[in-house]
Amino acid sequence: MGDNKEQPLRVGAAVRRRRRALDLTLAVVAQRSGLSVPFLSQVENDRARPSRGSLEKVADALRTTAVELLAAADPACSVDVVRGEATELEPEPRVRSLVRGHHQLHASEFTGDHDAGREFQHRNDELMYVADGAVEIEAEGRAYRLARGDTMYLTGGVRHRWRATVPDTRVIVVAVAEHIEAVQDRTR
């Protein structure tokens, strides 16, 4: 009662809107992402669901993030419950959105490892919380080791990458949404 029914998320319309807003053709997005034009067409028409890796490639090609595309694909709700139990068995690693819709903050749960070589740089601030396991984060030329219960705050614009150092690691990432103009002059 009061819960939104879990339905497969369809990112096609969000991908198409973003591509058109940038005035790009499918061929250009295919070239930038390394994915095929037919596959991208199927994604835009919701005839194919991209893997997490493919969605990240599409997001990079569209100069956005997978989180932003997912948020733009899901309508915002004023009250929403995201249940902890998975609706289908997913192999490790996985990412789960903890806040659905186009809101002022995003929260995601990462379980297991992910592409440790991928560098992130978000426009707005973010907080990383290690719920289980341990991670190593590289930020501003330094390596930080975080264990269960530790947090790291990253100011918008800080380039960083991270990797799980223990199996079954769970990291919660909460960030101010990219579409919010939260970055301001921090010089004092």
Coordinates of C-alpha atoms in Angstrom, one line a residue:
M1 CA 0.0 0.0 0.0
G2 CA 1.5 3.3 -1.1
D3 CA 4.4 1.7 -2.8
N4 CA 5.1 2.3 -6.4
K5 CA 5.1 -1.0 -8.3
E6 CA 8.5 -1.9 -9.6
Q7 CA 8.5 -1.7 -13.4
P8 CA 11.5 -2.1 -15.7
L9 CA 13.0 1.4 -16.1
R10 CA 12.9 2.6 -19.7
V11 CA 15.6 5.1 -20.4
G12 CA 15.0 5.4 -24.2
A13 CA 13.1 8.7 -24.1
A14 CA 15.7 10.2 -21.7
V15 CA 18.5 9.2 -24.1
R16 CA 16.7 10.6 -27.1
R17 CA 15.8 13.9 -25.4
R18 CA 19.4 14.4 -24.3
R19 CA 20.8 13.5 -27.7
R20 CA 18.4 15.9 -29.5
A21 CA 19.1 18.6 -26.9
L22 CA 22.8 18.3 -27.9
D23 CA 21.8 18.2 -31.6
L24 CA 23.6 14.9 -32.2
T25 CA 22.9 12.1 -34.6
L26 CA 22.7 8.5 -33.5
A27 CA 25.9 8.0 -35.6
V28 CA 27.8 10.5 -33.6
V29 CA 26.7 9.0 -30.3
A30 CA 27.6 5.5 -31.7
Q31 CA 31.1 6.8 -32.6
R32 CA 31.6 8.4 -29.2
S33 CA 30.3 5.4 -27.2
G34 CA 31.7 2.6 -29.3
L35 CA 28.1 1.1 -29.5
S36 CA 26.3 0.4 -32.7
V37 CA 23.7 2.7 -34.3
P38 CA 21.1 -0.2 -34.4
F39 CA 21.6 -0.9 -30.7
L40 CA 21.3 2.8 -29.8
S41 CA 18.1 3.0 -31.9
Q42 CA 16.7 0.0 -30.0
V43 CA 17.6 1.7 -26.7
E44 CA 15.9 4.9 -27.7
N45 CA 12.8 3.0 -28.8
D46 CA 12.8 0.9 -25.5
R47 CA 13.2 -2.3 -27.5
A48 CA 16.6 -3.0 -25.7
R49 CA 17.7 -2.3 -22.2
P50 CA 21.4 -1.3 -22.0
S51 CA 23.7 -2.9 -19.4
R52 CA 25.1 -0.7 -16.7
G53 CA 28.4 -0.5 -18.7
S54 CA 26.6 0.4 -22.0
L55 CA 24.5 3.0 -20.2
E56 CA 27.7 4.6 -18.8
K57 CA 29.1 4.7 -22.4
V58 CA 26.0 6.3 -23.7
A59 CA 26.0 8.8 -20.8
D60 CA 29.7 9.7 -21.5
A61 CA 28.9 10.2 -25.2
L62 CA 26.0 12.5 -24.2
R63 CA 28.2 14.4 -21.7
T64 CA 26.1 13.4 -18.7
T65 CA 25.9 10.6 -16.2
A66 CA 24.1 7.3 -16.1
V67 CA 22.4 8.5 -12.9
E68 CA 21.1 11.6 -14.7
L69 CA 19.7 9.5 -17.6
L70 CA 18.0 7.2 -15.1
A71 CA 16.6 10.1 -13.1
A72 CA 15.3 11.7 -16.3
A73 CA 13.6 8.4 -17.3
D74 CA 11.7 8.1 -14.0
P75 CA 9.0 10.5 -13.0
A76 CA 9.6 12.2 -9.6
C77 CA 7.4 11.3 -6.7
S78 CA 6.9 13.3 -3.5
V79 CA 6.9 10.2 -1.4
D80 CA 8.5 7.0 -2.7
V81 CA 9.7 3.8 -1.1
V82 CA 12.6 1.9 -2.7
R83 CA 12.6 -1.6 -1.2
G84 CA 15.9 -3.3 -0.3
E85 CA 15.2 -6.7 -1.7
A86 CA 16.2 -7.1 -5.3
T87 CA 13.3 -7.8 -7.7
E88 CA 15.5 -10.1 -9.8
L89 CA 18.7 -11.9 -9.2
E90 CA 21.5 -9.7 -10.4
P91 CA 25.1 -10.7 -10.7
E92 CA 27.8 -8.7 -8.8
P93 CA 28.7 -5.9 -9.3
R94 CA 25.5 -3.9 -9.3
V95 CA 24.2 -0.4 -8.8
R96 CA 20.8 0.4 -7.4
S97 CA 19.2 3.8 -7.4
L98 CA 17.9 4.7 -3.9
V99 CA 16.0 7.8 -5.1
R100 CA 13.8 7.5 -8.1
G101 CA 12.9 10.4 -10.3
H102 CA 14.3 13.8 -11.2
H103 CA 15.0 15.2 -7.7
Q104 CA 17.5 17.6 -6.2
L105 CA 19.6 14.8 -4.9
H106 CA 20.6 11.4 -6.2
A107 CA 21.5 8.4 -4.0
S108 CA 22.9 5.1 -5.3
E109 CA 24.0 1.9 -3.7
F110 CA 27.0 0.1 -5.4
T111 CA 27.5 -3.5 -4.4
G112 CA 30.7 -5.3 -5.3
D113 CA 33.4 -3.8 -7.5
H114 CA 33.0 -1.7 -10.6
D115 CA 35.2 -0.2 -13.3
A116 CA 38.0 0.9 -11.0
G117 CA 39.8 2.7 -13.8
R118 CA 36.8 5.0 -14.5
E119 CA 37.4 8.5 -13.3
F120 CA 34.4 10.6 -12.1
Q121 CA 34.0 14.3 -11.8
H122 CA 30.6 15.6 -10.8
R123 CA 29.5 19.2 -11.1
N124 CA 28.0 19.2 -7.6
D125 CA 29.0 17.9 -4.2
E126 CA 28.8 14.3 -3.2
L127 CA 29.1 12.1 -0.1
M128 CA 30.3 8.5 -0.2
Y129 CA 29.4 6.2 2.7
V130 CA 30.8 2.7 3.1
A131 CA 28.0 0.5 4.4
D132 CA 29.9 -2.7 4.2
G133 CA 33.4 -3.8 3.2
A134 CA 36.1 -1.3 2.3
V135 CA 37.2 0.9 -0.6
E136 CA 40.2 2.8 -1.8
I137 CA 39.5 6.2 -3.3
E138 CA 41.9 8.4 -5.3
A139 CA 41.0 12.1 -5.1
E140 CA 43.2 15.1 -5.7
G141 CA 46.4 13.0 -6.1
R142 CA 45.9 11.2 -2.8
A143 CA 44.7 7.7 -1.9
Y144 CA 42.2 7.3 0.9
R145 CA 41.2 4.0 2.5
L146 CA 37.7 3.9 3.9
A147 CA 36.2 1.0 5.9
R148 CA 32.7 0.2 7.1
G149 CA 31.0 3.3 8.5
D150 CA 33.5 5.8 7.0
T151 CA 32.4 8.7 4.8
M152 CA 34.1 10.9 2.3
Y153 CA 32.8 14.3 1.2
L154 CA 33.8 15.5 -2.3
T155 CA 33.3 19.1 -3.4
G156 CA 31.9 19.5 -6.9
G157 CA 34.5 19.3 -9.6
V158 CA 36.9 17.0 -7.7
R159 CA 38.2 14.2 -10.0
H160 CA 38.1 10.8 -8.3
R161 CA 38.0 7.1 -8.8
W162 CA 37.3 4.3 -6.4
R163 CA 37.5 0.5 -6.1
A164 CA 36.3 -2.0 -3.6
T165 CA 39.1 -3.7 -1.7
V166 CA 36.9 -6.3 0.1
P167 CA 34.4 -8.7 -1.5
D168 CA 30.7 -7.8 -1.0
T169 CA 31.5 -4.1 -0.4
R170 CA 28.5 -1.8 -0.4
V171 CA 29.0 2.0 -1.0
I172 CA 26.2 4.5 -0.8
V173 CA 26.8 7.7 -2.9
V174 CA 24.6 10.7 -2.3
A175 CA 25.0 13.7 -4.6
V176 CA 23.3 17.0 -5.4
A177 CA 21.7 16.5 -8.8
E178 CA 23.6 17.6 -11.8
H179 CA 20.7 19.7 -13.1
I180 CA 20.8 21.8 -9.9
E181 CA 23.1 24.9 -10.0
A182 CA 24.6 24.2 -6.6
V183 CA 28.2 25.1 -7.5
Q184 CA 29.2 28.5 -6.3
D185 CA 32.4 30.4 -5.9
R186 CA 34.1 28.7 -2.9
T187 CA 36.9 31.2 -2.6
R188 CA 36.8 33.1 0.7

